[in-house]
């Protein structure tokens, strides 16, 4: 390979996804694998909802720093929480909010109930 | 259960025994009007995963090892073989024409960075991109105009580079496809449909282009199945 050409790293994931998801023949079938409903936090590659170029057009370049997608990752990103971590954290927060909400609503149930005209 | 489509191949090519696709299902052929569709049965069409995408591409590459296919976009399923055949017949002549067009060829992709044409343009662009929040309306408008001009300049430069690259590779390229300039990353992706026996010549032609026109290397990838050349060329 000439020195001025940088070969892609084999059939790398990013290159594959850029083609498979955004290019290729579309004939009258159903898109049954529901890309719109992809679980963003559990699917490792959120590129499944848009191509690299389109993602960058709208300012999304997180995949550059995702250790599961890139061979070289800056140390500041290598220790970043995973999607699973974020999801479980979100669940904990939601549970606490629910608990706070039910506690906060207690006076309403035991005290004055608003009338239909209020 | 549905039928998942990977690619279309000219008649006469069979998947290798043991070739599997999504979910490990065996790949089989559905034929209609001289076109073979490589498919597999899909029992659970729920969630898209990276493994699915890789499996899709692996089947397309397996077809590519025999004859250049028309790769299908990821995720297309049909109720049954009959539904797929009806869809193929509706576009029969167009698909046959496209298969003939890509036959014996592969897709090569050049990703290049569109550098500013001069040091002055580079400095101006860097000023506009790194500017902090403007304090006055006049400053805001000036900044907006600078950014607009930088982008327009990059677009013109991209057109220029595309034309220059075309001059270098035209002899071995059947078709060209280009994605819009990505801004502010200022990258451009050019895909070329190249006869497989001309790939070495193509690489040398790209090399010549880079040496003449660019200060930075380009990313050259391929050969790929012709994902960018499955539709009729524009114009």
mmCIF file of C-alpha atoms in Angstrom:
data_model
loop_
_atom_site.group_PDB
_atom_site.id
_atom_site.type_symbol
_atom_site.label_atom_id
_atom_site.label_comp_id
_atom_site.label_asym_id
_atom_site.label_seq_id
_atom_site.Cartn_x
_atom_site.Cartn_y
_atom_site.Cartn_z
ATOM 1 C CA UNK A 1 0.000 0.000 0.000
ATOM 2 C CA UNK A 2 1.480 3.394 -0.914
ATOM 3 C CA UNK A 3 2.488 5.492 2.053
ATOM 4 C CA UNK A 4 0.030 8.314 1.324
ATOM 5 C CA UNK A 5 -2.925 6.004 1.549
ATOM 6 C CA UNK A 6 -4.114 4.962 4.953
ATOM 7 C CA UNK A 7 -5.809 1.600 4.662
ATOM 8 C CA UNK A 8 -8.962 1.059 6.648
ATOM 9 C CA UNK A 9 -8.585 -1.448 9.444
ATOM 10 C CA UNK A 10 -9.928 -4.455 7.632
ATOM 11 C CA UNK A 11 -13.666 -4.542 7.583
ATOM 12 C CA UNK A 12 -13.932 -2.413 10.693
ATOM 13 C CA UNK A 13 -17.197 -2.076 12.543
ATOM 14 C CA UNK A 14 -17.619 1.584 11.762
ATOM 15 C CA UNK A 15 -17.070 0.997 8.056
ATOM 16 C CA UNK A 16 -19.482 -1.927 8.061
ATOM 17 C CA UNK A 17 -22.211 -0.018 9.848
ATOM 18 C CA UNK A 18 -21.779 2.999 7.624
ATOM 19 C CA UNK A 19 -22.637 0.811 4.657
ATOM 20 C CA UNK A 20 -25.052 -1.731 6.026
ATOM 21 C CA UNK A 21 -27.312 0.765 7.766
ATOM 22 C CA UNK A 22 -27.337 3.661 5.382
ATOM 23 C CA UNK A 23 -26.658 2.226 1.949
ATOM 24 C CA UNK A 24 -27.687 -0.745 -0.084
ATOM 25 C CA UNK A 25 -30.683 -1.788 -2.071
ATOM 26 C CA UNK A 26 -34.129 -1.114 -0.667
ATOM 27 C CA UNK A 27 -36.968 -3.062 -2.223
ATOM 28 C CA UNK A 28 -40.531 -3.227 -1.089
ATOM 29 C CA UNK A 29 -40.133 -5.169 2.111
ATOM 30 C CA UNK A 30 -40.824 -4.439 5.716
ATOM 31 C CA UNK A 31 -38.187 -3.071 7.994
ATOM 32 C CA UNK A 32 -39.017 -5.550 10.731
ATOM 33 C CA UNK A 33 -35.893 -5.065 12.758
ATOM 34 C CA UNK A 34 -37.082 -1.974 14.453
ATOM 35 C CA UNK A 35 -34.269 0.528 14.280
ATOM 36 C CA UNK A 36 -36.433 3.244 15.762
ATOM 37 C CA UNK A 37 -36.957 1.141 18.838
ATOM 38 C CA UNK A 38 -33.394 0.102 19.408
ATOM 39 C CA UNK A 39 -32.587 0.128 23.079
ATOM 40 C CA UNK A 40 -30.038 2.878 23.002
ATOM 41 C CA UNK A 41 -28.583 2.133 26.379
ATOM 42 C CA UNK A 42 -28.052 -1.561 25.841
ATOM 43 C CA UNK A 43 -27.059 -1.710 22.194
ATOM 44 C CA UNK A 44 -23.386 -0.993 22.099
ATOM 45 C CA UNK A 45 -23.476 0.836 18.822
ATOM 46 C CA UNK A 46 -25.940 3.669 18.601
ATOM 47 C CA UNK A 47 -24.751 4.122 15.060
ATOM 48 C CA UNK A 48 -27.550 1.728 14.292
ATOM 49 C CA UNK A 49 -29.880 4.688 14.109
ATOM 50 C CA UNK A 50 -27.822 6.847 11.814
ATOM 51 C CA UNK A 51 -24.703 6.738 9.698
ATOM 52 C CA UNK A 52 -21.408 8.213 10.745
ATOM 53 C CA UNK A 53 -21.594 11.143 8.416
ATOM 54 C CA UNK A 54 -25.151 11.951 9.416
ATOM 55 C CA UNK A 55 -24.276 11.649 13.063
ATOM 56 C CA UNK A 56 -21.423 14.065 12.662
ATOM 57 C CA UNK A 57 -23.595 16.443 10.694
ATOM 58 C CA UNK A 58 -25.810 16.813 13.730
ATOM 59 C CA UNK A 59 -22.892 17.006 16.117
ATOM 60 C CA UNK A 60 -22.871 13.455 17.457
ATOM 61 C CA UNK A 61 -19.399 12.037 17.668
ATOM 62 C CA UNK A 62 -19.564 10.135 20.939
ATOM 63 C CA UNK A 63 -18.702 6.943 19.104
ATOM 64 C CA UNK A 64 -15.181 8.225 18.603
ATOM 65 C CA UNK A 65 -14.669 7.831 22.319
ATOM 66 C CA UNK A 66 -16.604 4.644 22.934
ATOM 67 C CA UNK A 67 -14.048 2.028 24.020
ATOM 68 C CA UNK A 68 -16.138 -0.694 22.422
ATOM 69 C CA UNK A 69 -15.978 0.970 19.055
ATOM 70 C CA UNK A 70 -12.506 2.383 18.835
ATOM 71 C CA UNK A 71 -9.108 0.783 19.043
ATOM 72 C CA UNK A 72 -7.506 3.748 20.762
ATOM 73 C CA UNK A 73 -9.346 5.562 23.442
ATOM 74 C CA UNK A 74 -8.278 8.520 25.508
ATOM 75 C CA UNK A 75 -7.812 7.681 29.159
ATOM 76 C CA UNK A 76 -10.454 10.179 30.175
ATOM 77 C CA UNK A 77 -12.990 8.182 28.247
ATOM 78 C CA UNK A 78 -11.721 4.734 29.060
ATOM 79 C CA UNK A 79 -13.066 5.045 32.582
ATOM 80 C CA UNK A 80 -16.359 6.563 31.517
ATOM 81 C CA UNK A 81 -19.462 4.785 32.792
ATOM 82 C CA UNK A 82 -20.926 2.189 30.487
ATOM 83 C CA UNK A 83 -24.448 2.283 29.145
ATOM 84 C CA UNK A 84 -25.429 -0.395 31.653
ATOM 85 C CA UNK A 85 -24.029 1.714 34.494
ATOM 86 C CA UNK A 86 -25.994 4.711 33.315
ATOM 87 C CA UNK A 87 -29.145 2.687 32.917
ATOM 88 C CA UNK A 88 -28.958 1.208 36.400
ATOM 89 C CA UNK A 89 -28.193 4.631 37.821
ATOM 90 C CA UNK A 90 -31.208 6.021 36.026
ATOM 91 C CA UNK A 91 -33.369 3.284 37.493
ATOM 92 C CA UNK A 92 -32.151 4.092 41.008
ATOM 93 C CA UNK A 93 -32.903 7.761 40.495
ATOM 94 C CA UNK A 94 -36.362 6.970 39.192
ATOM 95 C CA UNK A 95 -37.086 4.721 42.168
ATOM 96 C CA UNK A 96 -36.028 7.477 44.568
ATOM 97 C CA UNK A 97 -38.170 10.003 42.725
ATOM 98 C CA UNK A 98 -41.130 7.659 42.914
ATOM 99 C CA UNK A 99 -40.574 7.198 46.626
ATOM 100 C CA UNK A 100 -40.263 10.946 47.181
ATOM 101 C CA UNK A 101 -43.356 11.558 45.084
ATOM 102 C CA UNK A 102 -45.504 9.148 47.061
ATOM 103 C CA UNK A 103 -44.243 10.626 50.354
ATOM 104 C CA UNK A 104 -44.919 14.151 49.146
ATOM 105 C CA UNK A 105 -48.468 13.302 48.114
ATOM 106 C CA UNK A 106 -49.390 11.903 51.551
ATOM 107 C CA UNK A 107 -50.767 15.222 52.982
ATOM 108 C CA UNK A 108 -53.133 15.466 50.027
ATOM 109 C CA UNK A 109 -54.646 12.119 50.822
ATOM 110 C CA UNK A 110 -54.962 12.809 54.505
ATOM 111 C CA UNK A 111 -55.889 16.469 54.369
ATOM 112 C CA UNK A 112 -57.895 18.757 52.147
ATOM 113 C CA UNK A 113 -58.866 17.274 48.819
ATOM 114 C CA UNK A 114 -59.320 19.845 46.039
ATOM 115 C CA UNK A 115 -62.899 20.164 44.906
ATOM 116 C CA UNK A 116 -63.748 19.702 41.208
ATOM 117 C CA UNK A 117 -64.166 23.446 40.860
ATOM 118 C CA UNK A 118 -60.763 24.351 42.255
ATOM 119 C CA UNK B 1 -41.230 -16.180 11.081
ATOM 120 C CA UNK B 2 -40.098 -13.866 8.257
ATOM 121 C CA UNK B 3 -37.636 -14.026 5.384
ATOM 122 C CA UNK B 4 -34.592 -11.792 5.812
ATOM 123 C CA UNK B 5 -32.884 -10.418 2.686
ATOM 124 C CA UNK B 6 -29.097 -10.021 2.390
ATOM 125 C CA UNK B 7 -28.392 -9.395 -1.272
ATOM 126 C CA UNK B 8 -29.294 -10.140 -4.849
ATOM 127 C CA UNK B 9 -26.987 -12.172 -7.045
ATOM 128 C CA UNK B 10 -27.115 -13.108 -10.707
ATOM 129 C CA UNK B 11 -28.415 -16.644 -11.174
ATOM 130 C CA UNK B 12 -26.006 -19.513 -10.946
ATOM 131 C CA UNK B 13 -24.301 -18.833 -7.645
ATOM 132 C CA UNK B 14 -25.086 -20.777 -4.505
ATOM 133 C CA UNK B 15 -24.211 -19.937 -0.909
ATOM 134 C CA UNK B 16 -21.410 -22.117 0.358
ATOM 135 C CA UNK B 17 -22.658 -25.045 2.445
ATOM 136 C CA UNK B 18 -22.771 -24.041 6.080
ATOM 137 C CA UNK B 19 -23.058 -20.308 5.424
ATOM 138 C CA UNK B 20 -25.261 -18.791 8.088
ATOM 139 C CA UNK B 21 -26.791 -15.386 8.618
ATOM 140 C CA UNK B 22 -28.723 -13.626 11.368
ATOM 141 C CA UNK B 23 -29.337 -15.844 14.360
ATOM 142 C CA UNK B 24 -27.201 -18.580 12.842
ATOM 143 C CA UNK B 25 -29.920 -19.449 10.317
ATOM 144 C CA UNK B 26 -28.697 -21.094 7.098
ATOM 145 C CA UNK B 27 -28.569 -18.877 4.035
ATOM 146 C CA UNK B 28 -30.665 -20.084 1.101
ATOM 147 C CA UNK B 29 -31.703 -18.805 -2.312
ATOM 148 C CA UNK B 30 -35.057 -17.495 -3.516
ATOM 149 C CA UNK B 31 -35.144 -17.093 -7.318
ATOM 150 C CA UNK B 32 -37.312 -14.783 -9.403
ATOM 151 C CA UNK B 33 -36.877 -13.790 -13.044
ATOM 152 C CA UNK B 34 -33.177 -14.556 -13.307
ATOM 153 C CA UNK B 35 -32.247 -12.926 -10.015
ATOM 154 C CA UNK B 36 -31.314 -14.889 -6.915
ATOM 155 C CA UNK B 37 -32.030 -13.421 -3.507
ATOM 156 C CA UNK B 38 -29.842 -14.712 -0.692
ATOM 157 C CA UNK B 39 -32.041 -14.959 2.378
ATOM 158 C CA UNK B 40 -32.457 -16.731 5.666
ATOM 159 C CA UNK B 41 -35.414 -17.384 7.910
ATOM 160 C CA UNK B 42 -35.694 -15.000 10.816
ATOM 161 C CA UNK B 43 -37.617 -16.155 13.846
ATOM 162 C CA UNK B 44 -37.042 -13.208 16.140
ATOM 163 C CA UNK B 45 -36.969 -9.866 14.362
ATOM 164 C CA UNK B 46 -36.948 -7.854 17.536
ATOM 165 C CA UNK B 47 -33.767 -6.074 18.325
ATOM 166 C CA UNK B 48 -31.035 -4.818 16.044
ATOM 167 C CA UNK B 49 -27.614 -5.694 17.353
ATOM 168 C CA UNK B 50 -24.062 -5.289 16.212
ATOM 169 C CA UNK B 51 -23.926 -9.053 15.702
ATOM 170 C CA UNK B 52 -26.858 -8.743 13.295
ATOM 171 C CA UNK B 53 -25.096 -6.049 11.300
ATOM 172 C CA UNK B 54 -21.914 -8.087 11.156
ATOM 173 C CA UNK B 55 -23.834 -11.200 10.111
ATOM 174 C CA UNK B 56 -25.551 -9.246 7.335
ATOM 175 C CA UNK B 57 -22.244 -7.976 5.990
ATOM 176 C CA UNK B 58 -20.605 -11.402 6.293
ATOM 177 C CA UNK B 59 -23.243 -12.954 4.025
ATOM 178 C CA UNK B 60 -22.847 -10.125 1.509
ATOM 179 C CA UNK B 61 -19.086 -10.652 1.534
ATOM 180 C CA UNK B 62 -19.582 -14.381 1.013
ATOM 181 C CA UNK B 63 -21.615 -13.559 -2.085
ATOM 182 C CA UNK B 64 -18.947 -11.082 -3.152
ATOM 183 C CA UNK B 65 -16.396 -13.901 -3.077
ATOM 184 C CA UNK B 66 -18.324 -15.530 -5.931
ATOM 185 C CA UNK B 67 -19.823 -12.679 -7.944
ATOM 186 C CA UNK B 68 -20.553 -9.041 -7.244
ATOM 187 C CA UNK B 69 -23.997 -8.835 -5.613
ATOM 188 C CA UNK B 70 -26.415 -5.991 -5.063
ATOM 189 C CA UNK B 71 -26.251 -5.726 -1.277
ATOM 190 C CA UNK B 72 -29.540 -5.046 0.479
ATOM 191 C CA UNK B 73 -29.873 -2.476 3.201
ATOM 192 C CA UNK B 74 -29.921 -3.930 6.692
ATOM 193 C CA UNK B 75 -33.241 -4.902 8.188
ATOM 194 C CA UNK B 76 -35.479 -5.837 5.273
ATOM 195 C CA UNK B 77 -37.801 -8.762 5.803
ATOM 196 C CA UNK B 78 -40.679 -10.289 3.886
ATOM 197 C CA UNK B 79 -43.665 -12.252 5.066
ATOM 198 C CA UNK B 80 -42.634 -15.289 3.017
ATOM 199 C CA UNK B 81 -40.810 -16.311 -0.158
ATOM 200 C CA UNK B 82 -43.828 -15.401 -2.283
ATOM 201 C CA UNK B 83 -43.885 -11.825 -1.001
ATOM 202 C CA UNK B 84 -40.191 -11.467 -1.786
ATOM 203 C CA UNK B 85 -40.670 -12.881 -5.297
ATOM 204 C CA UNK B 86 -43.480 -10.430 -5.983
ATOM 205 C CA UNK B 87 -41.272 -7.520 -4.934
ATOM 206 C CA UNK B 88 -38.430 -8.757 -7.097
ATOM 207 C CA UNK B 89 -40.668 -9.189 -10.138
ATOM 208 C CA UNK B 90 -42.040 -5.667 -9.751
ATOM 209 C CA UNK B 91 -38.527 -4.317 -10.252
ATOM 210 C CA UNK B 92 -37.200 -7.151 -12.371
ATOM 211 C CA UNK B 93 -35.728 -5.246 -15.310
ATOM 212 C CA UNK B 94 -34.201 -2.536 -13.127
ATOM 213 C CA UNK B 95 -32.573 -5.076 -10.823
ATOM 214 C CA UNK B 96 -31.164 -7.057 -13.721
ATOM 215 C CA UNK B 97 -29.721 -3.874 -15.184
ATOM 216 C CA UNK B 98 -28.135 -2.921 -11.882
ATOM 217 C CA UNK B 99 -26.695 -6.388 -11.416
ATOM 218 C CA UNK B 100 -25.148 -6.203 -14.869
ATOM 219 C CA UNK B 101 -23.739 -2.778 -14.037
ATOM 220 C CA UNK B 102 -21.871 -3.941 -10.927
ATOM 221 C CA UNK B 103 -20.822 -7.304 -12.307
ATOM 222 C CA UNK B 104 -17.102 -7.957 -11.859
ATOM 223 C CA UNK B 105 -16.643 -4.723 -9.926
ATOM 224 C CA UNK B 106 -16.072 -3.666 -6.347
ATOM 225 C CA UNK B 107 -16.636 -0.481 -4.376
ATOM 226 C CA UNK B 108 -13.624 1.493 -3.215
ATOM 227 C CA UNK B 109 -14.052 4.373 -0.789
ATOM 228 C CA UNK B 110 -11.871 7.424 -0.336
ATOM 229 C CA UNK B 111 -12.400 9.541 2.756
ATOM 230 C CA UNK B 112 -10.477 12.764 2.626
ATOM 231 C CA UNK B 113 -10.135 15.864 4.694
ATOM 232 C CA UNK B 114 -10.886 19.054 2.796
ATOM 233 C CA UNK B 115 -8.119 21.358 3.872
ATOM 234 C CA UNK B 116 -8.436 25.126 3.399
ATOM 235 C CA UNK B 117 -6.884 26.273 0.131
ATOM 236 C CA UNK B 118 -4.482 28.715 1.790
ATOM 237 C CA UNK B 119 -2.906 29.544 5.110
ATOM 238 C CA UNK B 120 -4.973 32.730 5.177
ATOM 239 C CA UNK B 121 -8.201 30.801 4.714
ATOM 240 C CA UNK B 122 -7.160 28.378 7.444
ATOM 241 C CA UNK B 123 -6.420 31.188 9.889
ATOM 242 C CA UNK B 124 -9.725 32.887 9.115
ATOM 243 C CA UNK B 125 -11.638 29.677 9.597
ATOM 244 C CA UNK B 126 -9.909 28.872 12.872
ATOM 245 C CA UNK B 127 -10.725 32.343 14.168
ATOM 246 C CA UNK B 128 -14.377 31.903 13.302
ATOM 247 C CA UNK B 129 -14.659 28.434 14.789
ATOM 248 C CA UNK B 130 -12.845 29.230 18.016
ATOM 249 C CA UNK B 131 -14.470 32.605 18.634
ATOM 250 C CA UNK B 132 -16.186 32.972 21.977
ATOM 251 C CA UNK B 133 -19.717 34.276 22.342
ATOM 252 C CA UNK B 134 -19.825 37.613 20.528
ATOM 253 C CA UNK B 135 -20.685 40.515 22.767
ATOM 254 C CA UNK B 136 -22.598 42.609 20.231
ATOM 255 C CA UNK B 137 -25.057 41.973 17.453
ATOM 256 C CA UNK B 138 -22.580 43.285 14.900
ATOM 257 C CA UNK B 139 -19.920 40.871 16.156
ATOM 258 C CA UNK B 140 -22.408 37.998 16.037
ATOM 259 C CA UNK B 141 -23.322 38.708 12.422
ATOM 260 C CA UNK B 142 -19.681 39.052 11.451
ATOM 261 C CA UNK B 143 -18.931 35.719 13.058
ATOM 262 C CA UNK B 144 -21.894 34.048 11.370
ATOM 263 C CA UNK B 145 -20.764 35.386 8.015
ATOM 264 C CA UNK B 146 -17.191 34.183 8.586
ATOM 265 C CA UNK B 147 -18.439 30.703 9.412
ATOM 266 C CA UNK B 148 -20.721 30.679 6.390
ATOM 267 C CA UNK B 149 -17.864 31.722 4.135
ATOM 268 C CA UNK B 150 -15.574 29.096 5.604
ATOM 269 C CA UNK B 151 -18.133 26.414 4.905
ATOM 270 C CA UNK B 152 -18.744 27.651 1.373
ATOM 271 C CA UNK B 153 -15.016 27.722 0.756
ATOM 272 C CA UNK B 154 -14.718 24.139 1.997
ATOM 273 C CA UNK B 155 -17.582 23.075 -0.279
ATOM 274 C CA UNK B 156 -15.858 24.649 -3.276
ATOM 275 C CA UNK B 157 -12.607 22.986 -2.306
ATOM 276 C CA UNK B 158 -14.405 19.622 -1.990
ATOM 277 C CA UNK B 159 -15.829 20.048 -5.499
ATOM 278 C CA UNK B 160 -12.378 20.897 -6.780
ATOM 279 C CA UNK B 161 -10.770 17.864 -5.147
ATOM 280 C CA UNK B 162 -13.521 15.594 -6.395
ATOM 281 C CA UNK B 163 -12.921 16.804 -9.948
ATOM 282 C CA UNK B 164 -9.150 16.391 -9.616
ATOM 283 C CA UNK B 165 -9.510 12.892 -8.197
ATOM 284 C CA UNK B 166 -11.881 12.022 -11.011
ATOM 285 C CA UNK B 167 -9.265 13.111 -13.537
ATOM 286 C CA UNK B 168 -6.842 10.629 -11.974
ATOM 287 C CA UNK B 169 -9.184 7.646 -11.696
ATOM 288 C CA UNK B 170 -11.674 8.122 -14.528
ATOM 289 C CA UNK B 171 -9.990 5.507 -16.682
ATOM 290 C CA UNK B 172 -10.718 2.722 -14.224
ATOM 291 C CA UNK B 173 -13.916 3.895 -12.529
ATOM 292 C CA UNK B 174 -17.366 2.944 -13.788
ATOM 293 C CA UNK B 175 -19.363 5.157 -11.446
ATOM 294 C CA UNK B 176 -18.842 7.607 -8.629
ATOM 295 C CA UNK B 177 -20.931 8.425 -5.561
ATOM 296 C CA UNK B 178 -20.283 11.180 -3.046
ATOM 297 C CA UNK B 179 -21.650 12.058 0.352
ATOM 298 C CA UNK B 180 -22.175 15.710 1.276
ATOM 299 C CA UNK B 181 -19.388 17.580 3.007
ATOM 300 C CA UNK B 182 -19.439 16.878 6.721
ATOM 301 C CA UNK B 183 -19.051 20.151 8.575
ATOM 302 C CA UNK B 184 -17.108 21.202 10.612
ATOM 303 C CA UNK B 185 -15.281 17.867 10.400
ATOM 304 C CA UNK B 186 -14.774 18.885 6.727
ATOM 305 C CA UNK B 187 -14.562 15.319 5.534
ATOM 306 C CA UNK B 188 -15.824 14.066 2.205
ATOM 307 C CA UNK B 189 -16.457 10.478 1.205
ATOM 308 C CA UNK B 190 -16.145 9.439 -2.405
ATOM 309 C CA UNK B 191 -17.054 5.933 -3.507
ATOM 310 C CA UNK B 192 -15.984 4.430 -6.802
ATOM 311 C CA UNK B 193 -17.174 1.388 -8.650
ATOM 312 C CA UNK B 194 -14.034 -0.238 -9.993
ATOM 313 C CA UNK B 195 -13.497 -3.384 -12.035
ATOM 314 C CA UNK B 196 -11.883 -5.953 -9.793
ATOM 315 C CA UNK B 197 -9.002 -6.505 -12.178
ATOM 316 C CA UNK B 198 -8.242 -2.774 -12.101
ATOM 317 C CA UNK B 199 -7.999 -2.340 -8.336
ATOM 318 C CA UNK B 200 -4.205 -2.079 -8.303
ATOM 319 C CA UNK B 201 -4.296 0.577 -11.026
ATOM 320 C CA UNK B 202 -6.988 2.427 -9.096
ATOM 321 C CA UNK B 203 -4.893 2.481 -5.931
ATOM 322 C CA UNK B 204 -1.929 3.902 -7.806
ATOM 323 C CA UNK B 205 -4.153 6.560 -9.370
ATOM 324 C CA UNK B 206 -5.425 7.595 -5.937
ATOM 325 C CA UNK B 207 -1.852 7.684 -4.718
ATOM 326 C CA UNK B 208 -0.917 10.062 -7.532
ATOM 327 C CA UNK B 209 -3.847 12.293 -6.668
ATOM 328 C CA UNK B 210 -2.862 12.473 -3.007
ATOM 329 C CA UNK B 211 0.725 13.320 -3.835
ATOM 330 C CA UNK B 212 -0.330 16.145 -6.141
ATOM 331 C CA UNK B 213 -3.229 17.686 -4.270
ATOM 332 C CA UNK B 214 -3.182 16.945 -0.580
ATOM 333 C CA UNK B 215 -0.961 17.520 2.390
ATOM 334 C CA UNK B 216 -2.537 14.737 4.408
ATOM 335 C CA UNK B 217 -3.090 11.047 3.671
ATOM 336 C CA UNK B 218 -6.538 9.866 2.736
ATOM 337 C CA UNK B 219 -8.339 6.857 4.126
ATOM 338 C CA UNK B 220 -8.797 4.335 1.365
ATOM 339 C CA UNK B 221 -10.945 1.303 2.056
ATOM 340 C CA UNK B 222 -12.148 -1.584 -0.037
ATOM 341 C CA UNK B 223 -12.847 -3.624 -1.966
ATOM 342 C CA UNK B 224 -16.439 -3.657 -0.718
ATOM 343 C CA UNK B 225 -19.658 -4.969 -2.135
ATOM 344 C CA UNK B 226 -21.201 -2.056 -4.055
ATOM 345 C CA UNK B 227 -23.439 -0.712 -1.275
ATOM 346 C CA UNK B 228 -23.301 2.788 -2.785
ATOM 347 C CA UNK B 229 -24.230 1.661 -6.284
ATOM 348 C CA UNK B 230 -27.454 -0.234 -5.908
ATOM 349 C CA UNK B 231 -29.686 2.437 -7.380
ATOM 350 C CA UNK B 232 -29.812 4.022 -10.816
ATOM 351 C CA UNK B 233 -27.117 6.675 -11.248
ATOM 352 C CA UNK B 234 -28.474 10.215 -11.069
ATOM 353 C CA UNK B 235 -28.602 12.287 -14.190
#
